[in-house]
Coordinates of C-alpha atoms in Angstrom, one line a residue:
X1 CA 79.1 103.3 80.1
X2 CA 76.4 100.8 80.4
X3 CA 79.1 97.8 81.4
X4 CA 79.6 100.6 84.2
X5 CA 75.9 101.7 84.8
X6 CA 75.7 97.5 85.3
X7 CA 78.1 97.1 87.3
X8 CA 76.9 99.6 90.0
X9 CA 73.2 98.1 90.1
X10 CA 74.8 94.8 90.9
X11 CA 77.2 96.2 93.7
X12 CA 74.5 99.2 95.1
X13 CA 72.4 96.0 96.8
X14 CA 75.7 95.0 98.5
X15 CA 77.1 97.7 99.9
X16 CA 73.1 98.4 101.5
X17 CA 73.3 95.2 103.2
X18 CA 77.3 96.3 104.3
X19 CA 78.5 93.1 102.2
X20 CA 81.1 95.2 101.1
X21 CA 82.1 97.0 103.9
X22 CA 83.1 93.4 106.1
X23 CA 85.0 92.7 102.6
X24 CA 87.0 95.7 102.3
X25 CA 87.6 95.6 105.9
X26 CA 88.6 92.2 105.6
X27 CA 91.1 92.7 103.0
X28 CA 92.7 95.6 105.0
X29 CA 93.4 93.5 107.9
X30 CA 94.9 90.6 105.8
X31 CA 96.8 93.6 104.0
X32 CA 97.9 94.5 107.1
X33 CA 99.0 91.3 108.5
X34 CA 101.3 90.7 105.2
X35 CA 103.1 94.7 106.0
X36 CA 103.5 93.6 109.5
X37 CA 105.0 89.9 108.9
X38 CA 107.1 91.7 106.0
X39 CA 108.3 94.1 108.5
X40 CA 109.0 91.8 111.6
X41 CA 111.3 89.9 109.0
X42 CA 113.3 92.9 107.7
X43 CA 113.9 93.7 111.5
X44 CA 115.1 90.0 112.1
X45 CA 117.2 89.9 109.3
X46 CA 118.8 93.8 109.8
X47 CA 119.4 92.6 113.7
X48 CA 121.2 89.3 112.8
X49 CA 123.5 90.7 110.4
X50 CA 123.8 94.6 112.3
X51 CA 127.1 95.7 113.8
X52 CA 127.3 95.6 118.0
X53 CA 130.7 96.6 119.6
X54 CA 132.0 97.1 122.8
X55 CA 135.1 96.5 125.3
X56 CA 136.2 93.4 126.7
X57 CA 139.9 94.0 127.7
X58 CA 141.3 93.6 131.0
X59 CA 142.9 96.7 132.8
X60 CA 146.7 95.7 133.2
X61 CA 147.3 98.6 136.1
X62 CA 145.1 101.3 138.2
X63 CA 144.9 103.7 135.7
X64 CA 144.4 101.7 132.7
X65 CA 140.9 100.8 131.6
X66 CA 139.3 97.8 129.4
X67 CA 139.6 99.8 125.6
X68 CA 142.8 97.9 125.0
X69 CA 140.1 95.4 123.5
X70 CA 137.6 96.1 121.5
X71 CA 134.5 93.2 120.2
X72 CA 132.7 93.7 117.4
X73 CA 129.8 91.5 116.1
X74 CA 128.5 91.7 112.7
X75 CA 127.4 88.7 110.2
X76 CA 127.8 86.4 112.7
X77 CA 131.6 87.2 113.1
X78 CA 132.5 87.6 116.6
X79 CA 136.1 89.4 116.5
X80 CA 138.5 90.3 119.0
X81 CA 140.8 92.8 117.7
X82 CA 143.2 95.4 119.9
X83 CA 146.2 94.7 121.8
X84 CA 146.7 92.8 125.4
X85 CA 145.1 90.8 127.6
X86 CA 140.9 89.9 127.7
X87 CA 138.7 90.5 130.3
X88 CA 137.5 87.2 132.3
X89 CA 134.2 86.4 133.5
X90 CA 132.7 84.2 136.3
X91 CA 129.6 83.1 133.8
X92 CA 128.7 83.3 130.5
X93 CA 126.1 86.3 131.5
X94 CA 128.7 88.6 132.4
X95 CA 130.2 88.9 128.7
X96 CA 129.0 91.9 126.8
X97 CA 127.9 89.6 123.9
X98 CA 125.8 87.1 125.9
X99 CA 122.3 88.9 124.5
X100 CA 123.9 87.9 120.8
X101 CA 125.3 84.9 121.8
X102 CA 123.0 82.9 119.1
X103 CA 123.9 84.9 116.6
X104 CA 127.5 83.5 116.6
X105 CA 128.8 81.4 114.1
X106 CA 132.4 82.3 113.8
X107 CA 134.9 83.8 116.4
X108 CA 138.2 85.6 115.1
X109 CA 141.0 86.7 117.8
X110 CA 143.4 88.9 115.9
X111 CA 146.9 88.1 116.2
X112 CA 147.9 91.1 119.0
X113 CA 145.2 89.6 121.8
X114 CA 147.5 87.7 124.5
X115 CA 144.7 85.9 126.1
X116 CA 141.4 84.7 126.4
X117 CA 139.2 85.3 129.6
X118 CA 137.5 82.7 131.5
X119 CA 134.1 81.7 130.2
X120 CA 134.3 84.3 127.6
X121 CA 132.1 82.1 124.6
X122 CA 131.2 79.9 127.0
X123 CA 127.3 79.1 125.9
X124 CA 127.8 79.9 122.4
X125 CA 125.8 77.0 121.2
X126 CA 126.1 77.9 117.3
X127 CA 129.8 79.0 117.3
X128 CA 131.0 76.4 114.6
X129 CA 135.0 77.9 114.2
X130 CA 137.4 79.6 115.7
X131 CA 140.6 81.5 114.9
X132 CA 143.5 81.9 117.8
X133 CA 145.7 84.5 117.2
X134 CA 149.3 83.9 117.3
X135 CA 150.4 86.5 119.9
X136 CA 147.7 84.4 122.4
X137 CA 149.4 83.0 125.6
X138 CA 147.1 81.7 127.8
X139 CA 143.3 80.4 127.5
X140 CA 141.4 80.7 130.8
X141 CA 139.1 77.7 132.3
X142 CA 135.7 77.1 130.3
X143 CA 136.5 79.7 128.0
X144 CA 134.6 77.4 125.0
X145 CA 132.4 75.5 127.6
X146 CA 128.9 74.9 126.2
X147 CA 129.9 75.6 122.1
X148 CA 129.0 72.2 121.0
X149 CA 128.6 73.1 117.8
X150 CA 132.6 74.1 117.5
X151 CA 133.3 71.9 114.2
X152 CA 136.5 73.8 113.5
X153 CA 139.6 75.3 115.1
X154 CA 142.5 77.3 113.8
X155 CA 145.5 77.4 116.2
X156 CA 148.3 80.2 115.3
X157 CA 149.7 80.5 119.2
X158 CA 153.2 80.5 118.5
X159 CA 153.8 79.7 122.5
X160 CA 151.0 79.1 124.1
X161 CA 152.4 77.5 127.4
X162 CA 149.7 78.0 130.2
X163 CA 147.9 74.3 129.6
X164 CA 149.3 72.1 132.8
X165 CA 146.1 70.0 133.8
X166 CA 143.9 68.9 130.9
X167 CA 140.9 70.3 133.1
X168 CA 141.9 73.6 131.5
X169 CA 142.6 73.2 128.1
X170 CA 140.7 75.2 126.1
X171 CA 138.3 72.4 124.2
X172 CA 138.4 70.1 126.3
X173 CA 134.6 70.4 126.9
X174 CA 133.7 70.7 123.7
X175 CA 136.5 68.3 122.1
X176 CA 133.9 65.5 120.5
X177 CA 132.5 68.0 118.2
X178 CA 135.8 69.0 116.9
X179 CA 136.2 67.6 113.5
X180 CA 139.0 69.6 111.4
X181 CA 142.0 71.5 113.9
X182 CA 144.8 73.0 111.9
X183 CA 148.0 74.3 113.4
X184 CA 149.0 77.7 111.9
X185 CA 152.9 78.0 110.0
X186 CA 154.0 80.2 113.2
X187 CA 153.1 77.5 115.8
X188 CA 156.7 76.7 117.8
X189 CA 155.3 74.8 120.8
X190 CA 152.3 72.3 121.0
X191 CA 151.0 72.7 124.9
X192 CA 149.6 69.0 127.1
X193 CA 146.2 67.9 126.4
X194 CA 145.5 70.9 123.9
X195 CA 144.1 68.4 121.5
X196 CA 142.8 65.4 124.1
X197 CA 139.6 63.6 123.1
X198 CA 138.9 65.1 119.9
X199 CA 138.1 61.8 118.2
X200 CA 136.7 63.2 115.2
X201 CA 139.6 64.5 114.2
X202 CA 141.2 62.6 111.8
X203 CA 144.0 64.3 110.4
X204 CA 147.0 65.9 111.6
X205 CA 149.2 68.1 109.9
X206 CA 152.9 69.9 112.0
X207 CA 154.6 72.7 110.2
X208 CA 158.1 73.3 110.3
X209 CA 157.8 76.1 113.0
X210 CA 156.9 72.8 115.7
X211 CA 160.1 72.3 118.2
X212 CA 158.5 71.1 121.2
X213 CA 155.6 69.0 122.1
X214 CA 154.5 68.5 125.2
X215 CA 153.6 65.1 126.7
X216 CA 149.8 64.2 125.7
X217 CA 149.0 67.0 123.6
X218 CA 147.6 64.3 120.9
X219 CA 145.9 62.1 123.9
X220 CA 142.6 60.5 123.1
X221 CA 142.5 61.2 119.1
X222 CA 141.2 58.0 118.4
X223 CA 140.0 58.8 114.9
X224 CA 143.2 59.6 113.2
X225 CA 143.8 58.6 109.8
X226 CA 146.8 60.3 108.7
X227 CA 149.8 62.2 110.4
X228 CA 151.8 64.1 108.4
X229 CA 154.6 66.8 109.5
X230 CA 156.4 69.3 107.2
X231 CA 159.3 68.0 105.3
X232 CA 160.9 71.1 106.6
X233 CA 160.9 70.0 110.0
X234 CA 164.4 69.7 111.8
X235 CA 162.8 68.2 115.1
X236 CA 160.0 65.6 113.9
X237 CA 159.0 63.5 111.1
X238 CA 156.4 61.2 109.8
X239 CA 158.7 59.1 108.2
X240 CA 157.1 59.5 104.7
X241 CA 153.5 57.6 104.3
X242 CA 153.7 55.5 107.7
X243 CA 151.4 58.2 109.5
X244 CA 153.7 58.8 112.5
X245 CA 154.7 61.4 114.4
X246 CA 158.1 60.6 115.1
X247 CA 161.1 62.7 117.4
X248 CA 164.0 62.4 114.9
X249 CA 167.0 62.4 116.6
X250 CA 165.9 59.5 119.1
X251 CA 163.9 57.8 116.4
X252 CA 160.9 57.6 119.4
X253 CA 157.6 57.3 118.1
X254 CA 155.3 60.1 119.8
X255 CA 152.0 59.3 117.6
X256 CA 150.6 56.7 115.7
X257 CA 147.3 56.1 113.5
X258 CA 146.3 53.1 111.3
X259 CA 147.5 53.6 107.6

């Protein structure tokens, strides 16, 4: 009691002058700033990782409509999962995940999409991989333009034919920051310049699915170390450890590297 009776004689004379009132009020607003930085982080964090979805097919006939696709964007996944063909755009704005586009890391088309619009992650600047789904046919111009953080790419188009000038190919623009490009078990033909000028790539591996490559699909892979092509091959070989991409029948050599 008399620690207490103390106590208030030594505080009384402050809170007359209203020493103590600027302190508490002081305290409140650093309190405050703390709940709202707290906050603004939780609401950063939430949005990053929240689910958006929408439609980005392409209507096919009159009465069809674009739900064939459907986009969904959560984690930093962007996938594309339905049936059909994609929606193209004339820029990067126009795709319904241009407001999220920094929040893309990784992009996943599902094996039933058959192709992939025109600028569709063009100006996905973080987008470091992507998955192509086998049943994919055709890649429309600049549809990776502007993802210069693209470090890896799956391929699983079976037969993907539409690449004739190497303008279009799909990484063209982006094909210096490519650095690991793996060709799925289902992959039958390899289309022109669908690998040119990735130089960071530096090794190459066919599966036994591979029966036709077409001229200057490997152009401008100047960082190859090894080539090596399923033993189970009937069409090409690397003849062992000589890192070679060789046509078997002719014995022509299509691709070489430095041992």
């Amino acid at each position: 009691m008399r620690k207490n009776a103390y106590l208030c004689m030594l505080i009384a004379p402050l809170c007359r002058c209203g020493f103590a009132n600027a302190f508490f009020q002081k305290m409140m607003k650093h309190t405050l700033l703390i709940l709202c930085f707290s906050f603004l982080s939780a609401a950063s964090l939430w949005a990053a990782n929240a689910p958006y979805s929408g439609y980005c097919g392409r209507q096919i006939h009159q009465n069809s409509d674009s739900t064939n696709l459907r986009w969904t964007l959560q984690n930093g996944v962007l996938t594309i999962s339905g049936s059909g063909p994609m929606r193209g755009y004339e820029s990067a704005a126009q795709t319904p995940w241009y407001a999220y586009r920094n929040a893309i890391q990784h992009l996943h088309i599902a094996d039933s999409v058959s192709t992939v619009g025109s600028k569709a992650f063009a100006k996905c600047s973080l987008l470091s991989s992507v998955y192509i789904g086998n049943a994919v046919a055709s890649i429309d111009t600049a549809a990776f333009e502007g993802c210069n953080n693209l470090r890896t790419v799956e391929w699983n188009a079976a037969n993907c034919e539409n690449f004739l000038i190497y303008d279009y190919a799909p990484f063209f623009s982006v094909a210096s920051s490519i650095r690991d490009f793996q060709f799925g078990d289902s992959v039958r033909f390899v289309p022109a310049y669908l690998c040119m000028g990735m130089q960071k790539v530096d090794s190459l591996y066919l599966p036994a699915a591979v029966d036709s490559i077409s001229p200057y699909a490997f152009r401008m892979m100047g960082g190859l170390q090894s080539i090596i092509v399923s033993e189970n091959n009937p069409k090409y070989d690397s003849r062992d450890t000589c890192n070679a991409l060789m046509h078997t029948s002719s014995n022509t050599l299509l691709l070489g590297c430095a041992a």
